[in-house]
Amino acid sequence: MKTIAIANQKGGVGKTTTAVNLAAGLAIRGYKTLLIDLDSQRNTTQTYFEPEQITVTLADVLVGHDQRISLDEARYATHIENLDLVPSHIRIAMLDQMVTLQEQYRLKEALNSLPDPYDFVILDCPHTLGLTLTQALLASEHIVVPIAAEYYPLEGVVDLQETIRAARQPNPRVSVLGYLVTRFHQRKRICAEALDKVKEMFGDKVFETLIRDNVSLQSAPAYRQSIYEHAPKSFGSEDYENLTEEMLSRLSMSPHLKLVDNKEAHG
Ligand SMILES: Nc1ncnc2c1ncn2[C@@H]1O[C@H](COP(=O)(O)OP(=O)(O)O)[C@@H](O)[C@H]1O
Ligand SMILES: [Mg+2]
């Protein structure tokens, strides 16, 4: 089970867009994927579900003492085959303040006690540098950091690195799989400058795939769809497809689990 945190506490950099579409891309390729919404703003949850469809959430798993439920009970099957989601709740914000040292491992423990492991767990991290992010990093093996191609692209990234460094003491296996430049405009000078700055800072840790600014990525959630369903021929679809493949290649994993399986099955 590969657990990947999509993290950058700066808002609007494309965490949710990346979490939603990366998870969908992996599921479409045949990988059993669990998407967990750790942000109390619940944008990932709302991408796939109407509020009235949801009765239990991640808050029932992580918050409080008695009567907590298992992660297993908080999963919802999405309309995409192989993709389940654990929704967020406004109470998740409470975790940012009062979590004891032991309680910081609740997410990790919850993942470990799933009866049927996933190939991938994608964590959409919150828009704050708090204990919820720490909890996500303690439960993860990889981190993908989306960075918007705008003025001061690296703003806040130093603080994020500090948080990652702190999490690496108790969880040395967690590291950054890649920095992802998002909201890229080919013809805007500011975007080229931002890309240069990010590459200067992180070198080949920067994904070759750039996520271009694409209006279909913005409208897809209103239809409760991934980009692949909403606008399969869009730049957004193409870019997230490339990202999924680049990520799988960085992890030395096959781009298509199903096809490989079938081939193997038929010799
Ligand atoms: N590549 C993109 N092109 C166009 N709009 C985007 C793109 N990525 C994100 N957005 C939009 O920007 C806003 C913030 O993105 P989001 O993924 O929610 O960021 P975060 O989760 O980091 O706050 C959303 O309205 C989203 O639809
Ligand atoms: Mg978000």
PDB file of C-alpha atoms and ligand atoms in Angstrom:
ATOM      1  CA  MET A   1       0.000   0.000   0.000  1.00  0.00           C
ATOM      2  CA  LYS A   2       1.609   3.253  -1.136  1.00  0.00           C
ATOM      3  CA  THR A   3       0.432   6.270   0.812  1.00  0.00           C
ATOM      4  CA  ILE A   4       0.954   9.626  -0.884  1.00  0.00           C
ATOM      5  CA  ALA A   5       0.248  12.955   0.801  1.00  0.00           C
ATOM      6  CA  ILE A   6      -0.595  15.873  -1.498  1.00  0.00           C
ATOM      7  CA  ALA A   7       0.701  18.681   0.655  1.00  0.00           C
ATOM      8  CA  ASN A   8       1.323  22.421   0.632  1.00  0.00           C
ATOM      9  CA  GLN A   9      -0.430  24.521   3.230  1.00  0.00           C
ATOM     10  CA  LYS A  10      -0.762  27.392   0.781  1.00  0.00           C
ATOM     11  CA  GLY A  11      -4.324  27.550  -0.531  1.00  0.00           C
ATOM     12  CA  GLY A  12      -5.258  27.438  -4.201  1.00  0.00           C
ATOM     13  CA  VAL A  13      -2.115  25.679  -5.444  1.00  0.00           C
ATOM     14  CA  GLY A  14      -4.006  22.663  -6.793  1.00  0.00           C
ATOM     15  CA  LYS A  15      -3.834  20.132  -3.952  1.00  0.00           C
ATOM     16  CA  THR A  16      -7.449  19.077  -4.252  1.00  0.00           C
ATOM     17  CA  THR A  17      -7.441  19.120  -8.063  1.00  0.00           C
ATOM     18  CA  THR A  18      -4.322  16.956  -8.002  1.00  0.00           C
ATOM     19  CA  ALA A  19      -5.585  14.565  -5.310  1.00  0.00           C
ATOM     20  CA  VAL A  20      -8.916  14.038  -7.072  1.00  0.00           C
ATOM     21  CA  ASN A  21      -7.519  13.509 -10.559  1.00  0.00           C
ATOM     22  CA  LEU A  22      -4.437  11.555  -9.583  1.00  0.00           C
ATOM     23  CA  ALA A  23      -6.610   9.177  -7.555  1.00  0.00           C
ATOM     24  CA  ALA A  24      -9.027   8.820 -10.481  1.00  0.00           C
ATOM     25  CA  GLY A  25      -6.141   8.209 -12.897  1.00  0.00           C
ATOM     26  CA  LEU A  26      -4.706   5.451 -10.710  1.00  0.00           C
ATOM     27  CA  ALA A  27      -8.122   3.830 -10.283  1.00  0.00           C
ATOM     28  CA  ILE A  28      -8.773   3.921 -14.033  1.00  0.00           C
ATOM     29  CA  ARG A  29      -5.430   2.159 -14.548  1.00  0.00           C
ATOM     30  CA  GLY A  30      -6.660  -0.656 -12.361  1.00  0.00           C
ATOM     31  CA  TYR A  31      -5.035   0.306  -9.075  1.00  0.00           C
ATOM     32  CA  LYS A  32      -7.294  -0.023  -6.056  1.00  0.00           C
ATOM     33  CA  THR A  33      -7.218   3.481  -4.631  1.00  0.00           C
ATOM     34  CA  LEU A  34      -8.474   5.188  -1.484  1.00  0.00           C
ATOM     35  CA  LEU A  35      -8.801   8.965  -1.502  1.00  0.00           C
ATOM     36  CA  ILE A  36      -8.915  10.554   1.950  1.00  0.00           C
ATOM     37  CA  ASP A  37     -10.055  14.125   2.432  1.00  0.00           C
ATOM     38  CA  LEU A  38      -8.153  15.652   5.355  1.00  0.00           C
ATOM     39  CA  ASP A  39      -9.175  19.221   4.646  1.00  0.00           C
ATOM     40  CA  SER A  40     -12.060  20.573   6.721  1.00  0.00           C
ATOM     41  CA  GLN A  41     -13.061  22.660   3.672  1.00  0.00           C
ATOM     42  CA  ARG A  42     -14.134  19.325   2.104  1.00  0.00           C
ATOM     43  CA  ASN A  43     -13.519  20.191  -1.555  1.00  0.00           C
ATOM     44  CA  THR A  44     -12.434  16.659  -2.408  1.00  0.00           C
ATOM     45  CA  THR A  45     -15.489  15.209  -0.710  1.00  0.00           C
ATOM     46  CA  GLN A  46     -17.763  17.558  -2.644  1.00  0.00           C
ATOM     47  CA  THR A  47     -16.145  16.585  -5.926  1.00  0.00           C
ATOM     48  CA  TYR A  48     -17.625  13.107  -5.678  1.00  0.00           C
ATOM     49  CA  PHE A  49     -20.599  13.317  -3.307  1.00  0.00           C
ATOM     50  CA  GLU A  50     -23.665  15.391  -2.480  1.00  0.00           C
ATOM     51  CA  PRO A  51     -23.716  16.397   1.198  1.00  0.00           C
ATOM     52  CA  GLU A  52     -26.858  14.336   1.889  1.00  0.00           C
ATOM     53  CA  GLN A  53     -25.138  11.177   0.668  1.00  0.00           C
ATOM     54  CA  ILE A  54     -22.715  11.346   3.582  1.00  0.00           C
ATOM     55  CA  THR A  55     -23.469  10.079   7.057  1.00  0.00           C
ATOM     56  CA  VAL A  56     -20.091   9.208   8.555  1.00  0.00           C
ATOM     57  CA  THR A  57     -16.772  10.924   7.910  1.00  0.00           C
ATOM     58  CA  LEU A  58     -13.087  10.904   8.767  1.00  0.00           C
ATOM     59  CA  ALA A  59     -13.959  12.953  11.871  1.00  0.00           C
ATOM     60  CA  ASP A  60     -15.780   9.902  13.276  1.00  0.00           C
ATOM     61  CA  VAL A  61     -12.532   7.960  12.815  1.00  0.00           C
ATOM     62  CA  LEU A  62     -10.033  10.490  14.155  1.00  0.00           C
ATOM     63  CA  VAL A  63     -11.733  12.932  16.521  1.00  0.00           C
ATOM     64  CA  GLY A  64     -12.714  12.272  20.109  1.00  0.00           C
ATOM     65  CA  HIS A  65     -12.296   9.367  22.469  1.00  0.00           C
ATOM     66  CA  ASP A  66     -15.209   6.958  22.800  1.00  0.00           C
ATOM     67  CA  GLN A  67     -17.382   5.766  19.982  1.00  0.00           C
ATOM     68  CA  ARG A  68     -14.861   6.325  17.231  1.00  0.00           C
ATOM     69  CA  ILE A  69     -15.420   4.108  14.189  1.00  0.00           C
ATOM     70  CA  SER A  70     -12.922   2.273  11.987  1.00  0.00           C
ATOM     71  CA  LEU A  71     -11.721   3.689   8.677  1.00  0.00           C
ATOM     72  CA  ASP A  72     -13.367   0.710   7.055  1.00  0.00           C
ATOM     73  CA  GLU A  73     -16.780   2.026   8.138  1.00  0.00           C
ATOM     74  CA  ALA A  74     -16.118   5.541   6.816  1.00  0.00           C
ATOM     75  CA  ARG A  75     -15.389   4.513   3.224  1.00  0.00           C
ATOM     76  CA  TYR A  76     -17.692   5.289   0.326  1.00  0.00           C
ATOM     77  CA  ALA A  77     -17.420   3.676  -3.089  1.00  0.00           C
ATOM     78  CA  THR A  78     -17.340   6.379  -5.772  1.00  0.00           C
ATOM     79  CA  HIS A  79     -18.871   5.943  -9.219  1.00  0.00           C
ATOM     80  CA  ILE A  80     -15.357   5.225 -10.514  1.00  0.00           C
ATOM     81  CA  GLU A  81     -14.380   1.581 -10.347  1.00  0.00           C
ATOM     82  CA  ASN A  82     -11.500   0.926  -7.906  1.00  0.00           C
ATOM     83  CA  LEU A  83     -11.898   4.324  -6.233  1.00  0.00           C
ATOM     84  CA  ASP A  84     -13.186   4.748  -2.668  1.00  0.00           C
ATOM     85  CA  LEU A  85     -13.334   7.955  -0.676  1.00  0.00           C
ATOM     86  CA  VAL A  86     -13.264   8.835   3.001  1.00  0.00           C
ATOM     87  CA  PRO A  87     -15.033  12.175   3.351  1.00  0.00           C
ATOM     88  CA  SER A  88     -13.957  15.080   5.521  1.00  0.00           C
ATOM     89  CA  HIS A  89     -15.985  17.053   8.036  1.00  0.00           C
ATOM     90  CA  ILE A  90     -15.670  20.501   9.585  1.00  0.00           C
ATOM     91  CA  ARG A  91     -14.733  18.794  12.901  1.00  0.00           C
ATOM     92  CA  ILE A  92     -11.440  17.685  11.313  1.00  0.00           C
ATOM     93  CA  ALA A  93     -10.296  21.271  11.947  1.00  0.00           C
ATOM     94  CA  MET A  94     -10.339  20.463  15.691  1.00  0.00           C
ATOM     95  CA  LEU A  95      -7.432  18.081  15.163  1.00  0.00           C
ATOM     96  CA  ASP A  96      -5.226  21.009  14.306  1.00  0.00           C
ATOM     97  CA  GLN A  97      -5.168  22.175  17.895  1.00  0.00           C
ATOM     98  CA  MET A  98      -5.571  19.434  20.407  1.00  0.00           C
ATOM     99  CA  VAL A  99      -4.011  16.141  19.548  1.00  0.00           C
ATOM    100  CA  THR A 100      -1.773  14.300  21.974  1.00  0.00           C
ATOM    101  CA  LEU A 101       1.414  12.644  20.815  1.00  0.00           C
ATOM    102  CA  GLN A 102      -0.272   9.237  20.738  1.00  0.00           C
ATOM    103  CA  GLU A 103      -3.280  10.543  18.866  1.00  0.00           C
ATOM    104  CA  GLN A 104      -1.038  11.748  16.036  1.00  0.00           C
ATOM    105  CA  TYR A 105      -0.794   8.149  14.887  1.00  0.00           C
ATOM    106  CA  ARG A 106      -4.520   7.598  14.572  1.00  0.00           C
ATOM    107  CA  LEU A 107      -4.572   7.946  10.804  1.00  0.00           C
ATOM    108  CA  LYS A 108      -1.593   5.642  10.401  1.00  0.00           C
ATOM    109  CA  GLU A 109      -3.184   3.073  12.703  1.00  0.00           C
ATOM    110  CA  ALA A 110      -6.510   3.403  10.920  1.00  0.00           C
ATOM    111  CA  LEU A 111      -4.820   2.701   7.574  1.00  0.00           C
ATOM    112  CA  ASN A 112      -2.914  -0.235   8.996  1.00  0.00           C
ATOM    113  CA  SER A 113      -6.083  -1.831  10.291  1.00  0.00           C
ATOM    114  CA  LEU A 114      -7.980  -1.739   6.988  1.00  0.00           C
ATOM    115  CA  PRO A 115      -9.153  -5.289   6.307  1.00  0.00           C
ATOM    116  CA  ASP A 116      -8.319  -5.082   2.577  1.00  0.00           C
ATOM    117  CA  PRO A 117      -5.282  -2.970   1.704  1.00  0.00           C
ATOM    118  CA  TYR A 118      -5.266  -0.610  -1.269  1.00  0.00           C
ATOM    119  CA  ASP A 119      -2.592  -0.205  -3.906  1.00  0.00           C
ATOM    120  CA  PHE A 120      -2.665   3.551  -3.293  1.00  0.00           C
ATOM    121  CA  VAL A 121      -3.905   5.870  -0.589  1.00  0.00           C
ATOM    122  CA  ILE A 122      -4.009   9.525  -1.633  1.00  0.00           C
ATOM    123  CA  LEU A 123      -4.285  12.094   1.154  1.00  0.00           C
ATOM    124  CA  ASP A 124      -5.618  15.538   0.299  1.00  0.00           C
ATOM    125  CA  CYS A 125      -3.919  17.593   3.002  1.00  0.00           C
ATOM    126  CA  PRO A 126      -5.296  20.648   4.768  1.00  0.00           C
ATOM    127  CA  HIS A 127      -4.627  24.304   4.069  1.00  0.00           C
ATOM    128  CA  THR A 128      -2.820  24.804   7.382  1.00  0.00           C
ATOM    129  CA  LEU A 129       0.482  23.704   8.882  1.00  0.00           C
ATOM    130  CA  GLY A 130      -1.062  21.991  11.863  1.00  0.00           C
ATOM    131  CA  LEU A 131      -1.275  18.645  13.549  1.00  0.00           C
ATOM    132  CA  THR A 132      -3.550  17.248  10.837  1.00  0.00           C
ATOM    133  CA  LEU A 133      -0.795  17.714   8.283  1.00  0.00           C
ATOM    134  CA  THR A 134       1.650  16.117  10.718  1.00  0.00           C
ATOM    135  CA  GLN A 135      -0.724  13.221  11.143  1.00  0.00           C
ATOM    136  CA  ALA A 136      -0.841  12.801   7.355  1.00  0.00           C
ATOM    137  CA  LEU A 137       2.959  12.895   7.069  1.00  0.00           C
ATOM    138  CA  LEU A 138       3.343  10.332   9.843  1.00  0.00           C
ATOM    139  CA  ALA A 139       1.043   8.007   7.897  1.00  0.00           C
ATOM    140  CA  SER A 140       2.734   8.554   4.504  1.00  0.00           C
ATOM    141  CA  GLU A 141       5.640   7.264   2.514  1.00  0.00           C
ATOM    142  CA  HIS A 142       5.592   9.835  -0.283  1.00  0.00           C
ATOM    143  CA  ILE A 143       4.730  13.508  -0.596  1.00  0.00           C
ATOM    144  CA  VAL A 144       3.729  15.350  -3.742  1.00  0.00           C
ATOM    145  CA  VAL A 145       3.993  19.126  -3.366  1.00  0.00           C
ATOM    146  CA  PRO A 146       1.922  21.169  -5.835  1.00  0.00           C
ATOM    147  CA  ILE A 147       3.307  24.665  -6.417  1.00  0.00           C
ATOM    148  CA  ALA A 148       1.360  27.249  -8.398  1.00  0.00           C
ATOM    149  CA  ALA A 149       3.321  29.061 -11.126  1.00  0.00           C
ATOM    150  CA  GLU A 150       2.729  32.565  -9.791  1.00  0.00           C
ATOM    151  CA  TYR A 151       4.507  35.380  -7.968  1.00  0.00           C
ATOM    152  CA  TYR A 152       6.476  34.040  -5.000  1.00  0.00           C
ATOM    153  CA  PRO A 153       5.851  30.386  -5.920  1.00  0.00           C
ATOM    154  CA  LEU A 154       8.044  29.178  -3.064  1.00  0.00           C
ATOM    155  CA  GLU A 155       6.247  31.160  -0.399  1.00  0.00           C
ATOM    156  CA  GLY A 156       5.494  28.824   2.482  1.00  0.00           C
ATOM    157  CA  VAL A 157       7.498  25.946   1.013  1.00  0.00           C
ATOM    158  CA  VAL A 158      10.305  26.499   3.536  1.00  0.00           C
ATOM    159  CA  ASP A 159       7.797  26.095   6.368  1.00  0.00           C
ATOM    160  CA  LEU A 160       6.452  22.981   4.713  1.00  0.00           C
ATOM    161  CA  GLN A 161       9.974  21.558   4.469  1.00  0.00           C
ATOM    162  CA  GLU A 162      10.443  22.249   8.159  1.00  0.00           C
ATOM    163  CA  THR A 163       7.259  20.312   8.934  1.00  0.00           C
ATOM    164  CA  ILE A 164       8.417  17.448   6.702  1.00  0.00           C
ATOM    165  CA  ARG A 165      11.809  17.415   8.411  1.00  0.00           C
ATOM    166  CA  ALA A 166      10.103  17.194  11.806  1.00  0.00           C
ATOM    167  CA  ALA A 167       7.913  14.305  10.621  1.00  0.00           C
ATOM    168  CA  ARG A 168      10.961  12.454   9.298  1.00  0.00           C
ATOM    169  CA  GLN A 169      12.343  11.994  12.787  1.00  0.00           C
ATOM    170  CA  PRO A 170       9.606   9.610  13.876  1.00  0.00           C
ATOM    171  CA  ASN A 171       8.855   8.505  10.265  1.00  0.00           C
ATOM    172  CA  PRO A 172      12.183   8.390   8.367  1.00  0.00           C
ATOM    173  CA  ARG A 173      10.668   6.636   5.338  1.00  0.00           C
ATOM    174  CA  VAL A 174       8.607   9.667   4.279  1.00  0.00           C
ATOM    175  CA  SER A 175      10.099  11.836   1.541  1.00  0.00           C
ATOM    176  CA  VAL A 176       9.113  14.137  -1.292  1.00  0.00           C
ATOM    177  CA  LEU A 177       8.386  12.159  -4.455  1.00  0.00           C
ATOM    178  CA  GLY A 178       8.155  15.315  -6.506  1.00  0.00           C
ATOM    179  CA  TYR A 179       7.310  18.995  -6.758  1.00  0.00           C
ATOM    180  CA  LEU A 180       4.499  19.657  -9.205  1.00  0.00           C
ATOM    181  CA  VAL A 181       4.178  22.985 -10.994  1.00  0.00           C
ATOM    182  CA  THR A 182       0.495  23.830 -11.508  1.00  0.00           C
ATOM    183  CA  ARG A 183      -1.546  26.640 -13.058  1.00  0.00           C
ATOM    184  CA  PHE A 184       1.036  27.002 -15.798  1.00  0.00           C
ATOM    185  CA  HIS A 185       0.491  29.356 -18.752  1.00  0.00           C
ATOM    186  CA  GLN A 186       2.839  28.790 -21.658  1.00  0.00           C
ATOM    187  CA  ARG A 187       2.880  32.432 -22.654  1.00  0.00           C
ATOM    188  CA  LYS A 188       3.032  34.169 -19.282  1.00  0.00           C
ATOM    189  CA  ARG A 189       6.486  35.355 -18.308  1.00  0.00           C
ATOM    190  CA  ILE A 190       5.690  35.090 -14.646  1.00  0.00           C
ATOM    191  CA  CYS A 191       5.015  31.362 -15.096  1.00  0.00           C
ATOM    192  CA  ALA A 192       8.342  30.748 -16.827  1.00  0.00           C
ATOM    193  CA  GLU A 193      10.065  32.648 -14.016  1.00  0.00           C
ATOM    194  CA  ALA A 194       8.231  30.669 -11.379  1.00  0.00           C
ATOM    195  CA  LEU A 195       9.196  27.405 -13.081  1.00  0.00           C
ATOM    196  CA  ASP A 196      12.858  28.508 -13.134  1.00  0.00           C
ATOM    197  CA  LYS A 197      12.754  29.319  -9.427  1.00  0.00           C
ATOM    198  CA  VAL A 198      11.197  25.983  -8.547  1.00  0.00           C
ATOM    199  CA  LYS A 199      13.713  24.088 -10.693  1.00  0.00           C
ATOM    200  CA  GLU A 200      16.605  26.051  -9.241  1.00  0.00           C
ATOM    201  CA  MET A 201      15.481  25.093  -5.749  1.00  0.00           C
ATOM    202  CA  PHE A 202      14.486  21.458  -6.312  1.00  0.00           C
ATOM    203  CA  GLY A 203      16.298  20.313  -9.481  1.00  0.00           C
ATOM    204  CA  ASP A 204      15.164  16.965 -10.850  1.00  0.00           C
ATOM    205  CA  LYS A 205      12.735  16.545  -7.954  1.00  0.00           C
ATOM    206  CA  VAL A 206      10.431  18.738 -10.056  1.00  0.00           C
ATOM    207  CA  PHE A 207       8.049  16.624 -12.142  1.00  0.00           C
ATOM    208  CA  GLU A 208       8.618  17.072 -15.868  1.00  0.00           C
ATOM    209  CA  THR A 209       4.851  17.211 -16.240  1.00  0.00           C
ATOM    210  CA  LEU A 210       3.492  20.733 -15.895  1.00  0.00           C
ATOM    211  CA  ILE A 211      -0.177  21.162 -15.037  1.00  0.00           C
ATOM    212  CA  ARG A 212      -1.425  23.884 -17.329  1.00  0.00           C
ATOM    213  CA  ASP A 213      -4.139  26.298 -16.386  1.00  0.00           C
ATOM    214  CA  ASN A 214      -7.288  24.751 -17.796  1.00  0.00           C
ATOM    215  CA  VAL A 215     -10.853  25.827 -17.233  1.00  0.00           C
ATOM    216  CA  SER A 216     -12.168  22.248 -17.443  1.00  0.00           C
ATOM    217  CA  LEU A 217     -10.236  21.427 -14.272  1.00  0.00           C
ATOM    218  CA  GLN A 218     -12.245  24.134 -12.572  1.00  0.00           C
ATOM    219  CA  SER A 219     -15.643  23.067 -13.833  1.00  0.00           C
ATOM    220  CA  ALA A 220     -15.314  19.274 -13.396  1.00  0.00           C
ATOM    221  CA  PRO A 221     -16.136  19.248  -9.640  1.00  0.00           C
ATOM    222  CA  ALA A 222     -19.442  21.026 -10.291  1.00  0.00           C
ATOM    223  CA  TYR A 223     -20.444  17.956 -12.317  1.00  0.00           C
ATOM    224  CA  ARG A 224     -19.078  15.645  -9.611  1.00  0.00           C
ATOM    225  CA  GLN A 225     -16.625  14.249 -12.094  1.00  0.00           C
ATOM    226  CA  SER A 226     -12.932  13.718 -12.554  1.00  0.00           C
ATOM    227  CA  ILE A 227     -11.303  15.495 -15.483  1.00  0.00           C
ATOM    228  CA  TYR A 228     -11.237  12.199 -17.407  1.00  0.00           C
ATOM    229  CA  GLU A 229     -15.022  12.032 -17.446  1.00  0.00           C
ATOM    230  CA  HIS A 230     -15.751  15.738 -17.643  1.00  0.00           C
ATOM    231  CA  ALA A 231     -13.344  16.715 -20.434  1.00  0.00           C
ATOM    232  CA  PRO A 232     -11.322  13.736 -21.645  1.00  0.00           C
ATOM    233  CA  LYS A 233      -9.746  15.683 -24.504  1.00  0.00           C
ATOM    234  CA  SER A 234      -8.767  18.736 -22.449  1.00  0.00           C
ATOM    235  CA  PHE A 235      -5.252  19.847 -21.540  1.00  0.00           C
ATOM    236  CA  GLY A 236      -6.209  19.117 -17.949  1.00  0.00           C
ATOM    237  CA  SER A 237      -6.928  15.509 -18.756  1.00  0.00           C
ATOM    238  CA  GLU A 238      -3.720  15.181 -20.761  1.00  0.00           C
ATOM    239  CA  ASP A 239      -1.600  16.767 -18.028  1.00  0.00           C
ATOM    240  CA  TYR A 240      -2.981  14.660 -15.183  1.00  0.00           C
ATOM    241  CA  GLU A 241      -2.636  11.564 -17.321  1.00  0.00           C
ATOM    242  CA  ASN A 242       1.037  12.410 -17.862  1.00  0.00           C
ATOM    243  CA  LEU A 243       1.488  13.094 -14.170  1.00  0.00           C
ATOM    244  CA  THR A 244      -0.034   9.745 -13.239  1.00  0.00           C
ATOM    245  CA  GLU A 245       2.360   7.999 -15.617  1.00  0.00           C
ATOM    246  CA  GLU A 246       5.382   9.975 -14.475  1.00  0.00           C
ATOM    247  CA  MET A 247       4.536   9.238 -10.866  1.00  0.00           C
ATOM    248  CA  LEU A 248       4.098   5.514 -11.511  1.00  0.00           C
ATOM    249  CA  SER A 249       7.413   5.498 -13.323  1.00  0.00           C
ATOM    250  CA  ARG A 250       9.135   7.242 -10.379  1.00  0.00           C
ATOM    251  CA  LEU A 251       7.699   4.494  -8.198  1.00  0.00           C
ATOM    252  CA  SER A 252       8.881   1.833 -10.682  1.00  0.00           C
ATOM    253  CA  MET A 253       5.314   0.669 -11.149  1.00  0.00           C
ATOM    254  CA  SER A 254       3.526  -0.389 -14.310  1.00  0.00           C
ATOM    255  CA  PRO A 255       1.410   2.287 -16.039  1.00  0.00           C
ATOM    256  CA  HIS A 256      -1.483  -0.167 -16.423  1.00  0.00           C
ATOM    257  CA  LEU A 257      -2.074  -2.730 -13.744  1.00  0.00           C
ATOM    258  CA  LYS A 258      -5.008  -4.368 -15.534  1.00  0.00           C
ATOM    259  CA  LEU A 259      -3.362  -4.803 -18.932  1.00  0.00           C
ATOM    260  CA  VAL A 260      -0.253  -6.245 -17.371  1.00  0.00           C
ATOM    261  CA  ASP A 261      -2.348  -8.627 -15.300  1.00  0.00           C
ATOM    262  CA  ASN A 262      -4.320  -9.781 -18.336  1.00  0.00           C
ATOM    263  CA  LYS A 263      -1.183 -10.326 -20.349  1.00  0.00           C
ATOM    264  CA  GLU A 264       0.329 -12.323 -17.553  1.00  0.00           C
ATOM    265  CA  ALA A 265      -2.877 -14.288 -17.109  1.00  0.00           C
ATOM    266  CA  HIS A 266      -2.878 -15.222 -20.789  1.00  0.00           C
ATOM    267  CA  GLY A 267       0.824 -16.004 -20.900  1.00  0.00           C
TER     268      GLY A 267
HETATM  269  N1  LIG B   1      -4.566  23.668 -13.490  1.00  0.00           N
HETATM  270  C1  LIG B   1      -5.637  24.394 -13.148  1.00  0.00           C
HETATM  271  N2  LIG B   1      -6.268  25.147 -14.071  1.00  0.00           N
HETATM  272  C2  LIG B   1      -7.339  25.898 -13.745  1.00  0.00           C
HETATM  273  N3  LIG B   1      -7.857  25.961 -12.511  1.00  0.00           N
HETATM  274  C3  LIG B   1      -7.271  25.232 -11.545  1.00  0.00           C
HETATM  275  C4  LIG B   1      -6.144  24.410 -11.805  1.00  0.00           C
HETATM  276  N4  LIG B   1      -5.782  23.810 -10.645  1.00  0.00           N
HETATM  277  C5  LIG B   1      -6.634  24.231  -9.720  1.00  0.00           C
HETATM  278  N5  LIG B   1      -7.546  25.098 -10.240  1.00  0.00           N
HETATM  279  C6  LIG B   1      -8.635  25.801  -9.562  1.00  0.00           C
HETATM  280  O1  LIG B   1      -8.065  26.642  -8.562  1.00  0.00           O
HETATM  281  C7  LIG B   1      -8.816  26.590  -7.373  1.00  0.00           C
HETATM  282  C8  LIG B   1      -7.928  26.067  -6.251  1.00  0.00           C
HETATM  283  O2  LIG B   1      -7.492  24.752  -6.605  1.00  0.00           O
HETATM  284  P1  LIG B   1      -7.507  23.566  -5.535  1.00  0.00           P
HETATM  285  O3  LIG B   1      -7.129  22.323  -6.225  1.00  0.00           O
HETATM  286  O4  LIG B   1      -8.802  23.556  -4.797  1.00  0.00           O
HETATM  287  O5  LIG B   1      -6.323  24.063  -4.603  1.00  0.00           O
HETATM  288  P2  LIG B   1      -5.992  23.725  -3.058  1.00  0.00           P
HETATM  289  O6  LIG B   1      -6.624  22.417  -2.739  1.00  0.00           O
HETATM  290  O7  LIG B   1      -4.502  23.701  -3.011  1.00  0.00           O
HETATM  291  O8  LIG B   1      -6.554  24.860  -2.260  1.00  0.00           O
HETATM  292  C9  LIG B   1     -10.008  25.698  -7.670  1.00  0.00           C
HETATM  293  O9  LIG B   1     -11.085  26.509  -8.057  1.00  0.00           O
HETATM  294  C10 LIG B   1      -9.540  24.856  -8.836  1.00  0.00           C
HETATM  295  O10 LIG B   1     -10.616  24.440  -9.658  1.00  0.00           O
HETATM  296 MG    MG B   2      -8.003  21.821  -1.269  1.00  0.00          MG
END
